[in-house]
Coordinates of C-alpha atoms in Angstrom, one line a residue:
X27 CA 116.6 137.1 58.7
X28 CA 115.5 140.2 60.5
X29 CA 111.6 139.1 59.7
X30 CA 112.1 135.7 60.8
X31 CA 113.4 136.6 63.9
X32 CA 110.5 139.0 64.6
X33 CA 107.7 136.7 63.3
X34 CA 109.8 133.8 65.8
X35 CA 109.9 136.3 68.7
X36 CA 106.1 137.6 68.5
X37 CA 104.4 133.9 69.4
X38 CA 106.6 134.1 72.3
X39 CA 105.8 137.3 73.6
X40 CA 102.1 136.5 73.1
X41 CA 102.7 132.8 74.9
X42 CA 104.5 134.7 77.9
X43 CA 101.5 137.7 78.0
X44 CA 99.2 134.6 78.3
X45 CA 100.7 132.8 81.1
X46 CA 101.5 135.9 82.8
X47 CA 98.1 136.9 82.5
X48 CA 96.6 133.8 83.3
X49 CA 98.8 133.2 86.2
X50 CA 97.5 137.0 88.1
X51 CA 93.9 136.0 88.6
X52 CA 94.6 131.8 88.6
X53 CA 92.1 131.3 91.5
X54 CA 89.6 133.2 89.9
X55 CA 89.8 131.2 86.7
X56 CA 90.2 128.0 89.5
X57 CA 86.8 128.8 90.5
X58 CA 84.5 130.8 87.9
X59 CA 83.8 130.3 84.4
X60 CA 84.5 132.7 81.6
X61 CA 80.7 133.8 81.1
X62 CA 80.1 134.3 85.1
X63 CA 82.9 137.1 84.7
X64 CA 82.1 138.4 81.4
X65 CA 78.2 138.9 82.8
X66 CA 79.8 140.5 85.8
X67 CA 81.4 142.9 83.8
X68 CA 78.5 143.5 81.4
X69 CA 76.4 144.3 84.0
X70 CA 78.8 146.5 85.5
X71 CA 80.5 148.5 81.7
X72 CA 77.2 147.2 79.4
X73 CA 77.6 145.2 76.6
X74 CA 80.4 147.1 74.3
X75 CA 82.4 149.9 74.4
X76 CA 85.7 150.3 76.1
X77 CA 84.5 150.0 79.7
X78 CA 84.2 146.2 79.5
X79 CA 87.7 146.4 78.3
X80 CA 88.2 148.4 81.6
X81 CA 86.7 146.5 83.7
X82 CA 88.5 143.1 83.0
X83 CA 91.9 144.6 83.2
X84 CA 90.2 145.7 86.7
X85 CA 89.0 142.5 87.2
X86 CA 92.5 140.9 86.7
X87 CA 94.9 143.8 88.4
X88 CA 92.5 143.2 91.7
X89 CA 93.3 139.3 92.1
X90 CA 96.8 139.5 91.1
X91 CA 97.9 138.5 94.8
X92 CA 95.5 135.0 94.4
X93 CA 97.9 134.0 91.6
X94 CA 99.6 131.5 93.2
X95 CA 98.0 130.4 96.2
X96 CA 97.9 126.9 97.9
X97 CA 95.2 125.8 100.1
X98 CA 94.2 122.3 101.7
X99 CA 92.7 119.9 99.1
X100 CA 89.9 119.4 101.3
X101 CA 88.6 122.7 101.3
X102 CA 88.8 123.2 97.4
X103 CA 84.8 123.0 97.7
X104 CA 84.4 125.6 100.5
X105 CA 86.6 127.2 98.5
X106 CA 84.1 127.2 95.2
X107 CA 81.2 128.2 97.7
X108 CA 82.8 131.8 98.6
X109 CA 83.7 132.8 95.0
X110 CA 80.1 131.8 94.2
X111 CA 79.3 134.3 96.7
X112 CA 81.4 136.8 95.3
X113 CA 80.1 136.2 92.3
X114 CA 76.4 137.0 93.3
X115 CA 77.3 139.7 95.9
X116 CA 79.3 141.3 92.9
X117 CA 76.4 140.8 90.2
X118 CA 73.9 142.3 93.0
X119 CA 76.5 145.4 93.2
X120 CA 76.3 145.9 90.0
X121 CA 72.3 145.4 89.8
X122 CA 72.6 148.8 92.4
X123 CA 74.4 151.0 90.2
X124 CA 78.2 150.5 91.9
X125 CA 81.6 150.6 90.4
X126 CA 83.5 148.1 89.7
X127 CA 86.8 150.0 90.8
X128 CA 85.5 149.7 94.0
X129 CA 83.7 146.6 94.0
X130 CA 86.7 144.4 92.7
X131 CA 89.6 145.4 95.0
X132 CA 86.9 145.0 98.3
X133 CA 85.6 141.6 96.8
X134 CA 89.7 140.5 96.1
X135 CA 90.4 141.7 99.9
X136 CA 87.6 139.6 101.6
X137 CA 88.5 136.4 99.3
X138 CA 91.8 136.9 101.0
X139 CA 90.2 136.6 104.6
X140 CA 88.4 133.8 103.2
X141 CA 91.2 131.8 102.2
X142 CA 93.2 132.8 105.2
X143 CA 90.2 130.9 107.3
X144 CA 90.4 127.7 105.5
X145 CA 92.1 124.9 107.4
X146 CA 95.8 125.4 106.8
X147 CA 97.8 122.7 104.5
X148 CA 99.6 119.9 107.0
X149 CA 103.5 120.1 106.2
X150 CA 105.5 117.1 104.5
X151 CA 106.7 114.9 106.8
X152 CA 110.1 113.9 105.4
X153 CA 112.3 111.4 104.6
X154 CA 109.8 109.5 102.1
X155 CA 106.1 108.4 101.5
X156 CA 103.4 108.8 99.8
X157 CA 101.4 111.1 102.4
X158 CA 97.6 112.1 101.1
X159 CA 96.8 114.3 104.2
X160 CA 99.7 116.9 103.2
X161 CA 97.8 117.1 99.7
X162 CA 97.4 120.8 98.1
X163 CA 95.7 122.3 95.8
X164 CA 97.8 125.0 93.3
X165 CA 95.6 127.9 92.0
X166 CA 98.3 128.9 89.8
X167 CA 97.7 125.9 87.2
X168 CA 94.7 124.3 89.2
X169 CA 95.7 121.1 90.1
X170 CA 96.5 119.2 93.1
X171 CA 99.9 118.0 94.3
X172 CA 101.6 115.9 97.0
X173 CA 104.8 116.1 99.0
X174 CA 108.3 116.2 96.5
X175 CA 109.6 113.3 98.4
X176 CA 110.4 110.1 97.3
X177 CA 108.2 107.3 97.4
X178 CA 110.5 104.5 98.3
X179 CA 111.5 104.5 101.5
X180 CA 114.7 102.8 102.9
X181 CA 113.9 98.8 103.8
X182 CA 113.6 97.9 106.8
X183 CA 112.8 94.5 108.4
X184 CA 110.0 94.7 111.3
X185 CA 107.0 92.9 112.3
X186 CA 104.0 95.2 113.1
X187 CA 100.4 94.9 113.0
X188 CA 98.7 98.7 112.1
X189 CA 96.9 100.2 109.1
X190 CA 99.4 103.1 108.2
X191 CA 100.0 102.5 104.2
X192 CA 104.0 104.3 105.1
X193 CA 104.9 101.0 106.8
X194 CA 104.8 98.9 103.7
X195 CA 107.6 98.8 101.6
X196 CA 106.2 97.0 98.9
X197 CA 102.9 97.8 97.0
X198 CA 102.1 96.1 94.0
X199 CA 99.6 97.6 92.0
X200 CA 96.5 95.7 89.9
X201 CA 94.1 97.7 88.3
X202 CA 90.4 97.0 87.8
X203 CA 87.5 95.4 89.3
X204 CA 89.6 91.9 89.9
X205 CA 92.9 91.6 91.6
X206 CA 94.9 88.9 92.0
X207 CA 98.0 87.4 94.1
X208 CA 100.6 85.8 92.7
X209 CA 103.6 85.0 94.7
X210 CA 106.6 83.3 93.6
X211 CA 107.0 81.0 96.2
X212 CA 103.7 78.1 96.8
X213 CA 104.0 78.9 100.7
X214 CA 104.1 82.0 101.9
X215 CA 102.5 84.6 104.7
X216 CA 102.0 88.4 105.2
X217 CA 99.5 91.9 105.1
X218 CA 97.9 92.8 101.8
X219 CA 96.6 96.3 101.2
X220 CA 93.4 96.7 98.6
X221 CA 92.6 100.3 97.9
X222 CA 89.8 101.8 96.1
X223 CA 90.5 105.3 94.2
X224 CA 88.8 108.2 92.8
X225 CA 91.1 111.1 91.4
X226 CA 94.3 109.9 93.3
X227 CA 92.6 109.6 96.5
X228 CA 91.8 106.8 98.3
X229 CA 88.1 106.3 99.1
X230 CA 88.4 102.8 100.8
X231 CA 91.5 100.4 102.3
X232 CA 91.2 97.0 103.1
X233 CA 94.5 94.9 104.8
X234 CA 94.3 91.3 104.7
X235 CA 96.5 88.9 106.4
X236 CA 97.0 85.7 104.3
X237 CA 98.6 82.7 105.5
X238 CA 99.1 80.5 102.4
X239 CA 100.4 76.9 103.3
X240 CA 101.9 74.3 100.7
X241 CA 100.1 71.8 98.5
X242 CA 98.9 68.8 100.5
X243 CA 100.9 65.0 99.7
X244 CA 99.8 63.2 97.2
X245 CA 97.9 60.5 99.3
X246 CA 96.1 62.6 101.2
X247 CA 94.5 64.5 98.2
X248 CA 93.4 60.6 96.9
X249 CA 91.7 60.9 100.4
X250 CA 89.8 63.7 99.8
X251 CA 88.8 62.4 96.3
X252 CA 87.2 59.1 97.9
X253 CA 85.7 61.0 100.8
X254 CA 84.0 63.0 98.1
X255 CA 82.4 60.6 96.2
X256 CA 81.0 58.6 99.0
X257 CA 79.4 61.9 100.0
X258 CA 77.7 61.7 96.7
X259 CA 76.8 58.1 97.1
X260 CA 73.6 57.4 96.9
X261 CA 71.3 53.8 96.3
X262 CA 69.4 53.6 93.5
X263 CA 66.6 51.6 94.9
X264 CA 65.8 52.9 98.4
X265 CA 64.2 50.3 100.6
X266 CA 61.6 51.0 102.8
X267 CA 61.4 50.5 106.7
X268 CA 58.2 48.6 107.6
X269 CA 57.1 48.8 111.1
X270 CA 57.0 45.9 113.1
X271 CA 54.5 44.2 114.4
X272 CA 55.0 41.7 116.7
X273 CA 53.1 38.0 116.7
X274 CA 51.9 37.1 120.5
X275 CA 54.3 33.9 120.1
X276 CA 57.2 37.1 119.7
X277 CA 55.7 38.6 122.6
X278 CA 56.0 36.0 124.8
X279 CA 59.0 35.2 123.7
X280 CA 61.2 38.6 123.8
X281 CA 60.2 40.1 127.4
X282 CA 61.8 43.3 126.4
X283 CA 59.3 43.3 123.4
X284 CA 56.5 44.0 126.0
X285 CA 56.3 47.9 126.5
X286 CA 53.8 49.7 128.2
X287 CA 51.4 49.7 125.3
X288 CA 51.9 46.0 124.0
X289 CA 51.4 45.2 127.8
X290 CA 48.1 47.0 127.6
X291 CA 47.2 45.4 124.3
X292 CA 48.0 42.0 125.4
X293 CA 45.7 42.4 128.9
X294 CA 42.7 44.0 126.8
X295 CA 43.1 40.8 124.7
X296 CA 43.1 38.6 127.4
X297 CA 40.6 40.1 128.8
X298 CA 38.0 40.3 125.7
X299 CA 38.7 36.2 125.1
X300 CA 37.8 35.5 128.8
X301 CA 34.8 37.2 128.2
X302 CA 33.7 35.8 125.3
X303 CA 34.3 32.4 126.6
X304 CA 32.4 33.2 129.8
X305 CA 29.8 34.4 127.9
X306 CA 30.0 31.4 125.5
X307 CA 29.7 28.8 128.1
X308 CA 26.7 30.6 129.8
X309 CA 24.5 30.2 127.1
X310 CA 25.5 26.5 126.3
X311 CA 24.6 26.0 130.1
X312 CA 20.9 27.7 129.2
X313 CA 20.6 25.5 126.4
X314 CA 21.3 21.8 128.0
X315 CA 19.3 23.3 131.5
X316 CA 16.3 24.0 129.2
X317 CA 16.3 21.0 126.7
X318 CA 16.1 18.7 130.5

């Protein structure tokens, strides 16, 4: 029983060494990788030996006040940039010959100056909500939180026109590319909210105001069904419009027929056939003159 309770009681001595552990340099796992900090300290101890082993416990001891630190989620990536600094600035230290007992408790102290610069995290406006510009990022765990308040917020009846989400007190969810609306009742009015996300934050809203009426009666959707299909009347045999063309009887009959160039037509008419007939009776006069 003794040896069970020992072989019971060593995984969990080992699983606390490993949180604790992890949990003294969390921002520094947050924001490098396991070979950038092994090549730091090969370049600082070489490659084996018991210096490297010295120079992570360094490594670790020096960032055991970043363990659990909260910063603004919006400056997680300024936040990468100056430990990739560090990073070079301690690999170039350690390309001039320095020590890393000196090099890791300076390059822990100005990460904390660093940190201390970043825009500070906004405080939770209580009672309730769901409130993304109070969101934090943990080192101790790396991940991201929100407020610990609850989400529902007490109903109350108002009429308002504004684009704060916290006004709402009911938002349905649909996921994917197609969303759709489907109230219980046929007629029926109010804001809807369409949000786009990407890793719990929103990257796009959209508020719609609907105004949804009842179905129309019955005889005026008949209406609509006739009025359709005469739009999509068509003949089958389409006739031709010939121009007209007046006679001179229809001319002389319908005075509003004569327009300004039928008048001129007419006249130049008039005018050739009394010319011909002059002509005409000129030469007959020749003719009997010279057969006397």
């Amino acid at each position: 029983m003794a040896l069970l309770r020992l072989a019971s009681a060593v995984p969990s001595g080992l699983r606390a060494l490993l949180v604790l552990r992890a949990s003294a340099w969390a921002c520094l796992l947050c924001f490098t990788t396991y070979t950038e900090r092994v090549s730091i300290c090969r370049m600082f101890a070489g490659l084996q030996g018991p210096r490297i082993d010295q120079c992570k416990e360094a490594l670790t001891a020096a960032f055991q006040g970043l363990s659990d630190m909260e910063i603004n989620y919006e400056e997680r990536s300024h936040l990468h940039d100056n430990f990739t600094q560090m990073t070079l600035s301690l690999q170039e230290e350690a390309a001039a010959g320095g020590s890393f007992e000196v090099a890791f408790p300076a390059a822990a102290e100005k990460m904390k100056r660093a940190i201390l610069e970043l825009k500070k995290v906004q405080p939770c406006v209580p009672p309730c909500g769901i409130q993304e510009v109070a969101r934090r990022f943990r080192c101790q765990g790396c991940y991201s939180t929100l407020c610990d308040l609850p989400l529902d917020c007490p109903v109350q009846d108002m009429t308002l026109r504004t684009r704060d989400a916290s006004y709402f007190r009911d938002m349905p969810r649909a996921r994917g590319s197609l969303a759709r609306i489907r109230p219980v009742q046929p007629t029926h009015r109010g804001t809807f909210c369409c949000v786009i996300q990407h890793d719990q934050r929103p990257l796009a809203r959209l508020y719609f105001f609907l105004n949804v009426t009842g179905p129309p009666p019955r005889g005026e959707t008949e209406l609509q069904v006739v009025f359709r299909k005469v739009l999509r009347w068509a003949p089958r045999d389409v006739e031709m419009i010939e121009p007209w063309r007046p006679s001179l009887d229809e001319l002389l009959a319908r005075p509003e027929a004569l327009t300004l160039g039928n008048l001129v037509l007419l006249t130049a008419v008039i005018a050739l056939v009394s010319a011909t007939a002059t002509v005409l009776l000129w030469m007959f006069c020749r003719w009997y003159l010279s057969g006397d």
